[in-house]
Coordinates of C-alpha atoms and ligand atoms in Angstrom, one line a residue:
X34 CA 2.6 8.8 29.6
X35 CA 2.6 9.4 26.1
X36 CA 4.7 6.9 24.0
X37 CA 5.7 10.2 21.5
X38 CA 5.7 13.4 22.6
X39 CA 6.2 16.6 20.3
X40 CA 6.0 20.1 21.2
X41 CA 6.6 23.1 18.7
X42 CA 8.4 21.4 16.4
X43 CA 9.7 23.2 13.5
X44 CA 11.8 22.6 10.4
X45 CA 13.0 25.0 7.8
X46 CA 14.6 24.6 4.5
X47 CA 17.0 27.3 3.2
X48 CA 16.2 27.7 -0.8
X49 CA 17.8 30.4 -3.1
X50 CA 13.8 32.1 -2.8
X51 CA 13.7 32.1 0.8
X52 CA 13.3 29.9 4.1
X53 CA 10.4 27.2 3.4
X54 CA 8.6 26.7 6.5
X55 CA 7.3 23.2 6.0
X56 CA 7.0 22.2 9.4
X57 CA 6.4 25.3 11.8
X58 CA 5.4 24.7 15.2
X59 CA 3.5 21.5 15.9
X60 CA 2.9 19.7 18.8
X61 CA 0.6 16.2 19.5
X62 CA 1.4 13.1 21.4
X63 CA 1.0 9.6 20.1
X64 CA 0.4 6.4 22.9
X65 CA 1.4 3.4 22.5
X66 CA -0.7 0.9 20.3
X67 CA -2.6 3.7 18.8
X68 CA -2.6 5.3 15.4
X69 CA -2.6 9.2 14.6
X70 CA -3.7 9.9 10.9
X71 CA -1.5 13.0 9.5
X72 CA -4.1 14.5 6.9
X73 CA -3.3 17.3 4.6
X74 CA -3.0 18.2 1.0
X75 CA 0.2 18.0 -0.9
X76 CA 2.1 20.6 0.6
X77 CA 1.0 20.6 3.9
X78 CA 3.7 19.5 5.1
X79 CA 3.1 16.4 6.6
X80 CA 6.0 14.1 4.6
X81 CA 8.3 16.5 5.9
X82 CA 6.9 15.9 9.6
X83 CA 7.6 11.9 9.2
X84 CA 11.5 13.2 8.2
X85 CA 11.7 15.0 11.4
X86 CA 10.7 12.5 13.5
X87 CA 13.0 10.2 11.7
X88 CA 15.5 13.3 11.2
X89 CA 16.0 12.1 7.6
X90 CA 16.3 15.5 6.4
X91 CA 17.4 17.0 3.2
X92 CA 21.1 18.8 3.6
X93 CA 19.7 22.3 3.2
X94 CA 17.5 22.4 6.4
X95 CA 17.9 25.3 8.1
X96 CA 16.1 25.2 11.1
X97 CA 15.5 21.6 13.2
X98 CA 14.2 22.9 16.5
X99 CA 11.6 22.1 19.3
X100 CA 11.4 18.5 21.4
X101 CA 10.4 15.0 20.7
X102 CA 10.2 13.0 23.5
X103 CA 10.3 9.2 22.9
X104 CA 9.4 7.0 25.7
X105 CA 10.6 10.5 28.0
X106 CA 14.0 10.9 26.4
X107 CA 14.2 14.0 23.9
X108 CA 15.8 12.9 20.8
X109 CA 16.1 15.2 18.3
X110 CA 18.5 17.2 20.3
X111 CA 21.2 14.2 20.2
X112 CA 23.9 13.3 18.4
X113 CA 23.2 11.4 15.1
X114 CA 25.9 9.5 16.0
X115 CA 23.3 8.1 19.0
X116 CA 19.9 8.5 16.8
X117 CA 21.9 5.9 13.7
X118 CA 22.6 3.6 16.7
X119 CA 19.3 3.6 19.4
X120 CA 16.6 5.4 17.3
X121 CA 16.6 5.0 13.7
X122 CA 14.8 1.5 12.9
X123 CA 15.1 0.2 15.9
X124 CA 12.8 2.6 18.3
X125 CA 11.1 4.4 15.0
X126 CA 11.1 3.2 12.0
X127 CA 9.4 4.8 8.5
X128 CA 8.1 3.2 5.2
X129 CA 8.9 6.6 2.7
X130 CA 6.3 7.6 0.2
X131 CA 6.6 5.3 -3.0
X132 CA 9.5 3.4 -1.5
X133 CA 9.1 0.0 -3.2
X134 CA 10.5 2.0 -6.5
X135 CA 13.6 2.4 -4.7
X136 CA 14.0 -1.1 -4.1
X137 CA 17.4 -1.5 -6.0
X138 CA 17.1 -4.0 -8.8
X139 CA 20.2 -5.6 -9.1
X140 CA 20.7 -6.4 -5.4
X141 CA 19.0 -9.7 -3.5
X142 CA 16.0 -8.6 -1.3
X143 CA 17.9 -10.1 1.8
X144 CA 20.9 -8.0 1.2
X145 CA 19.1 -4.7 0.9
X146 CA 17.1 -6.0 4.5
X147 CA 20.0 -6.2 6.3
X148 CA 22.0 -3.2 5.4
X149 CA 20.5 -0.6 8.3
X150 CA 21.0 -3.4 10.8
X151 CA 24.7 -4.3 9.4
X152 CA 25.6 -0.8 9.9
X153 CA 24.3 -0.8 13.6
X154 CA 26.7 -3.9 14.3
X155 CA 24.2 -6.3 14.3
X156 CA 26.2 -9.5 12.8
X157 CA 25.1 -10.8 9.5
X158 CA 23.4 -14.0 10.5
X159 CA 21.5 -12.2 12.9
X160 CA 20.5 -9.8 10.6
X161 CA 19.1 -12.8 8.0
X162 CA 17.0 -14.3 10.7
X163 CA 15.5 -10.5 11.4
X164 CA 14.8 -10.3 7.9
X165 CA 13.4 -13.7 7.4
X166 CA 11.4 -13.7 10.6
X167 CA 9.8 -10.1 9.4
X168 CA 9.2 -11.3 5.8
X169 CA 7.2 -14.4 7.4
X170 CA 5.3 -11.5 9.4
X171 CA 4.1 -10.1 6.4
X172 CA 3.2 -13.0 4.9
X173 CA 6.2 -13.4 2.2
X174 CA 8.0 -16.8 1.9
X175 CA 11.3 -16.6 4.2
X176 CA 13.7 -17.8 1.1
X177 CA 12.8 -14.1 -0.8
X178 CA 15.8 -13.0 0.6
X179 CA 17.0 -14.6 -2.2
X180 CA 15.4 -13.3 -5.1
X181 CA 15.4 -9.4 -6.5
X182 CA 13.1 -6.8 -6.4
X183 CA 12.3 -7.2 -10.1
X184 CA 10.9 -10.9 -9.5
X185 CA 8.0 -9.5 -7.2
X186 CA 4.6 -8.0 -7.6
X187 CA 4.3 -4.4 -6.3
X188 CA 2.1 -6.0 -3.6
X189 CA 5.3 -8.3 -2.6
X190 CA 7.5 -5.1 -2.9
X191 CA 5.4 -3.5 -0.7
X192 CA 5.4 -5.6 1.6
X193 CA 9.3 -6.0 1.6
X194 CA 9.3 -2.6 2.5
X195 CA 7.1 -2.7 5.7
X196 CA 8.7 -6.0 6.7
X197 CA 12.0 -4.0 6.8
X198 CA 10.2 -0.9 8.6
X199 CA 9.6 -4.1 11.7
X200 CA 12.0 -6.6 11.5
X201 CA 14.1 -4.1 14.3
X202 CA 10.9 -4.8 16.4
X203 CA 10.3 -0.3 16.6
X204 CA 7.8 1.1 19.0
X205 CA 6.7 3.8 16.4
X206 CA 6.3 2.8 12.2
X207 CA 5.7 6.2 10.2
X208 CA 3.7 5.6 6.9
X209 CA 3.9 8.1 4.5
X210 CA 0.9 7.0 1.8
X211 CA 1.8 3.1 1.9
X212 CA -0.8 2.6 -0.2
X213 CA -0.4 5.2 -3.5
X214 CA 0.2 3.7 -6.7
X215 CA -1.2 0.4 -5.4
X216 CA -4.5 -1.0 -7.1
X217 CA -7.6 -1.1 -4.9
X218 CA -7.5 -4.8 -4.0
X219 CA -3.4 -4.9 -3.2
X220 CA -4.8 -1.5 -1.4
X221 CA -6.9 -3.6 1.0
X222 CA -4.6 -6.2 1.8
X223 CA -1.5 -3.1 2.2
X224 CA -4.4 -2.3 5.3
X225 CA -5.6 -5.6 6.7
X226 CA -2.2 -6.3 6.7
X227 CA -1.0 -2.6 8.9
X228 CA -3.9 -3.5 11.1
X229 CA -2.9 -7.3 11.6
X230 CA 0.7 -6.0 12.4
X231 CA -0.3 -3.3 14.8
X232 CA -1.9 -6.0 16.9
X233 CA 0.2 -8.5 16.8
X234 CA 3.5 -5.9 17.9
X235 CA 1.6 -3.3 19.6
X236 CA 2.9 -0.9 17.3
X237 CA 1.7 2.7 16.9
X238 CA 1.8 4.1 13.8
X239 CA 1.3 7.6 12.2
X240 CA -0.2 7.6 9.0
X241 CA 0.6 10.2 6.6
X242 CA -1.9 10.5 4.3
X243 CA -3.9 12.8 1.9
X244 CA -7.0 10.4 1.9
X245 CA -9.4 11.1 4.8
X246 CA -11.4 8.0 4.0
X247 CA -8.6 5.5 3.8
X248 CA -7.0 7.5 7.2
X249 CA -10.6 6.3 8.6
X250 CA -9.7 2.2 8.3
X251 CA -6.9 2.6 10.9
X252 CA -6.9 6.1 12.6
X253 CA -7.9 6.1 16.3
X254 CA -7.2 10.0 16.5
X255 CA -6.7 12.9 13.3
X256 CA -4.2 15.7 13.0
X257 CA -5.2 18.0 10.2
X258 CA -2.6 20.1 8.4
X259 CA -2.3 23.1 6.3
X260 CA 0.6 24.8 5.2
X261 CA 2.8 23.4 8.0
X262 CA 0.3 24.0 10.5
X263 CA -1.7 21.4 12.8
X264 CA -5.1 23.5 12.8
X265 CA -7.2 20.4 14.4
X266 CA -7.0 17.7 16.1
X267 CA -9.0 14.6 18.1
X268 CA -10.0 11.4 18.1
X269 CA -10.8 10.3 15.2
X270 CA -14.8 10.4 16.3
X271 CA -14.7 13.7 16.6
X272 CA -12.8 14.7 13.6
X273 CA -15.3 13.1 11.3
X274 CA -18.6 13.2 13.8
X275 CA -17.5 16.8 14.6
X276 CA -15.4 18.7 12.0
X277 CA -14.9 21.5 13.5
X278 CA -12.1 23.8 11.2
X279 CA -13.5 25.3 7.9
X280 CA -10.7 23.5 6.4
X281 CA -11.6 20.0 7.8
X282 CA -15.2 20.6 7.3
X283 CA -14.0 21.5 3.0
X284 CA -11.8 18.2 3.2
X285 CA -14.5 16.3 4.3
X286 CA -17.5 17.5 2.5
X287 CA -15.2 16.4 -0.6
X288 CA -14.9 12.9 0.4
X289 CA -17.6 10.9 -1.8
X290 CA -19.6 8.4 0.2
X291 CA -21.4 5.2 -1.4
X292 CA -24.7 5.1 1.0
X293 CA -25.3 8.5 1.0
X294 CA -26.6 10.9 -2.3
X295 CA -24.6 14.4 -1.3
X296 CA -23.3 17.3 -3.4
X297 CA -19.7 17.2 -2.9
X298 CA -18.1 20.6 -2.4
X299 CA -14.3 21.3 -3.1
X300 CA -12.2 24.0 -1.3
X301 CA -11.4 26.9 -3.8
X302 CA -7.5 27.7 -4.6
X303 CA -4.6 26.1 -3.3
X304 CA -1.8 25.4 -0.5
X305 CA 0.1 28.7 -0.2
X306 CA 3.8 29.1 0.1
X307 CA 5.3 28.2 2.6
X308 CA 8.3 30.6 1.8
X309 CA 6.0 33.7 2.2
X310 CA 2.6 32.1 3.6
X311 CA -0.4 34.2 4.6
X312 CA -0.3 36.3 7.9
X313 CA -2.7 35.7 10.7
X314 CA -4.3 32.1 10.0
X315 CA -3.0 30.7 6.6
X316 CA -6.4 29.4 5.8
X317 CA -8.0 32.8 5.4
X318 CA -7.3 33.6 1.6
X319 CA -9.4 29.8 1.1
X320 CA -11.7 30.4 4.3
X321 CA -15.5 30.9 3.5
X322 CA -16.1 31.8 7.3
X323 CA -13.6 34.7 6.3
X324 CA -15.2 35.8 3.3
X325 CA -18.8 35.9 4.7
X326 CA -18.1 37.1 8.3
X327 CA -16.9 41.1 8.6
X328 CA -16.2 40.8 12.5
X329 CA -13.1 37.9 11.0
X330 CA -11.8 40.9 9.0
X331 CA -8.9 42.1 10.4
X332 CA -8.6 39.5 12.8
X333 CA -8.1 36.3 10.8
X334 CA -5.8 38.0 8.2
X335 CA -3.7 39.5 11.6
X336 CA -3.4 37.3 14.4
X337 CA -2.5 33.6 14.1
X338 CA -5.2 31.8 15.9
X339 CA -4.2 29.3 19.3
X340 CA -5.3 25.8 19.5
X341 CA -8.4 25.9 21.7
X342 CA -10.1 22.9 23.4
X343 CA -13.3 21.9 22.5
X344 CA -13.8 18.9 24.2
X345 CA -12.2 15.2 25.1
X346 CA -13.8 11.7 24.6
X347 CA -12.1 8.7 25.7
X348 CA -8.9 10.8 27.1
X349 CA -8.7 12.2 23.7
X350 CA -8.6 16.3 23.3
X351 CA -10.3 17.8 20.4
X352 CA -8.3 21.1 19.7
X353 CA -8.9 23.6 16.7
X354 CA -6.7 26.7 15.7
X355 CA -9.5 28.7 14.6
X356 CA -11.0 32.4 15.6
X357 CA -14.4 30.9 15.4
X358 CA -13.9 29.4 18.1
X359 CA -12.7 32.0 20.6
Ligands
LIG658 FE1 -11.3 30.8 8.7 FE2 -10.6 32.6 10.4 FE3 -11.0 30.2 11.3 FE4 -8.9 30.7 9.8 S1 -9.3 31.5 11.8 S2 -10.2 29.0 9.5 S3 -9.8 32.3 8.4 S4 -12.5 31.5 10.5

């Protein structure tokens, strides 16, 4: 059984130009000790997938529908009442985008640890020895729950951050790009670090991310996004063995590689709205398959394309939304 099961999720923000659609209609399942890469361009809508699985939502969402399954019970249909007490940091925890900024400066590490678990009853004493245990986990001294944020390294802030995403003990960690705005060495140890973790606590992670290549390091399976659709997904093998969507195959062929001498290619334009987004596959306006192809005319542009199998390795399905396919 899966660990994380989604099906159709959705979520909609109300704005004074229209409903955004940033998350509309996605379904995968994580297992347990694996990691799922979340690939897209800004836009995509993958941050705001992390916020529904962690329903850390802004107030103007509109729409929060479809079922998430964790370890078989559906949660995002319960009270938040129940998700604060059971869910939230203690089944799934999330490291935001560029969280070590938010690190407050005039407050002691230890006390900013604790606060989530203070306001689930734990008692503070227990709390400090969570916090402790999970900054020796990460490889911080245990007596930085003294200091303040503005005595550390971005590195050590970092850090901070993911020992706080553990120190619960979660089944699922969501990291949304925990490695922007780090240099490249700090980068390296950020993901020796995640993979050292994920061993040692059997944690499964998804892994927000714009950067394919880093994605590679720890993803055992890809989801690909575009404008708040999944449009492929598989184990990682396949995704970069096999791309299969045009949009994939453009994300990909713009990744530079050091052993081998290729032209990189970019993918012309950019992520559409998501208030008014393309009809029939939102790729198409981008989509060289579309441009070149007249049989796609009047099919791509009309009809939103269904995930279609392809294949499976390792128990693994590789599925594309794509009329090429059909
Ligand atoms: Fe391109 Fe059509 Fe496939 Fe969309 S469905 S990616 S427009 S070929």
């Amino acid at each position: 059984m899966a660990l994380l099961e989604v099906r159709n999720a959705r979520l909609y923000y109300a704005t004074t130009k229209g409903v955004v659609k940033a998350v509309d209609g996605i379904s995968f399942e994580l297992y347990e000790g694996e990691t799922l890469a979340v690939v897209g361009e800004s836009g995509s809508g993958k941050t705001t997938l992390g916020k529904l699985l962690t329903r850390v939502w802004e107030r103007n969402v509109s729409v929060a529908d479809g079922e998430i399954y964790l370890e078989g019970k559906e949660i995002l249909h319960i009270t938040e009442e129940e998700f604060r007490r059971e869910i939230r940091w203690r089944k799934i925890a999330m490291v935001p985008q560029a969280s070590m900024n938010a690190l407050n400066p005039v407050i002691k590490i230890g006390d900013q640890m604790i606060e989530p678990l203070l306001m689930q009853g734990t008692s503070r004493d227990d709390a400090l020895k969570m916090a402790m245990d999970a900054l020796e986990s990460v490889g911080l001294p245990r007596d930085l729950v003294n200091r303040y944020p503005h005595q550390l390294s971005g590195g050590m802030k970092q850090r901070v951050i993911i020992a706080m995403s553990i120190m619960a003990h979660p089944k699922v960690v969501i990291l949304d790009e925990p490695t922007s705005a780090l240099d490249v060495i700090t980068q390296a140890n950020i993901m020796n670090l995640l993979k050292k973790l994920k061993w040692e606590f059997k944690l499964s992670y998804i892994f927000v991310t714009h950067d394919l290549s880093l994605a590679s390091e720890l993803a055992d399976s890809v989801a690909i996004m575009y404008a708040g659709k999944l449009v492929e997904i598989g184990g990682a093998e396949d995704i970069y063995g096999n791309p299969s969507h045009p949009y994939t195959q453009g994300l990909i062929s713009s990744v530079p590689t050091l052993r081998v001498d290729k032209n990189l290619s970019f993918i012309p334009g950019e992520v559409p709205s998501l208030i008014n987004p393309p009809a029939g596959c939102r790729f198409h306006p981008r989509c060289p398959f579309y441009r070149d192809r007249d049989y796609l005319k009047g099919l791509c542009d009309a009809k939103e394309p269904p995930m279609m199998e392809l294949g499976s390795k390792a128990g693994r399905k590789h599925l594309v939304a794509c009329w090429l396919y059909k």
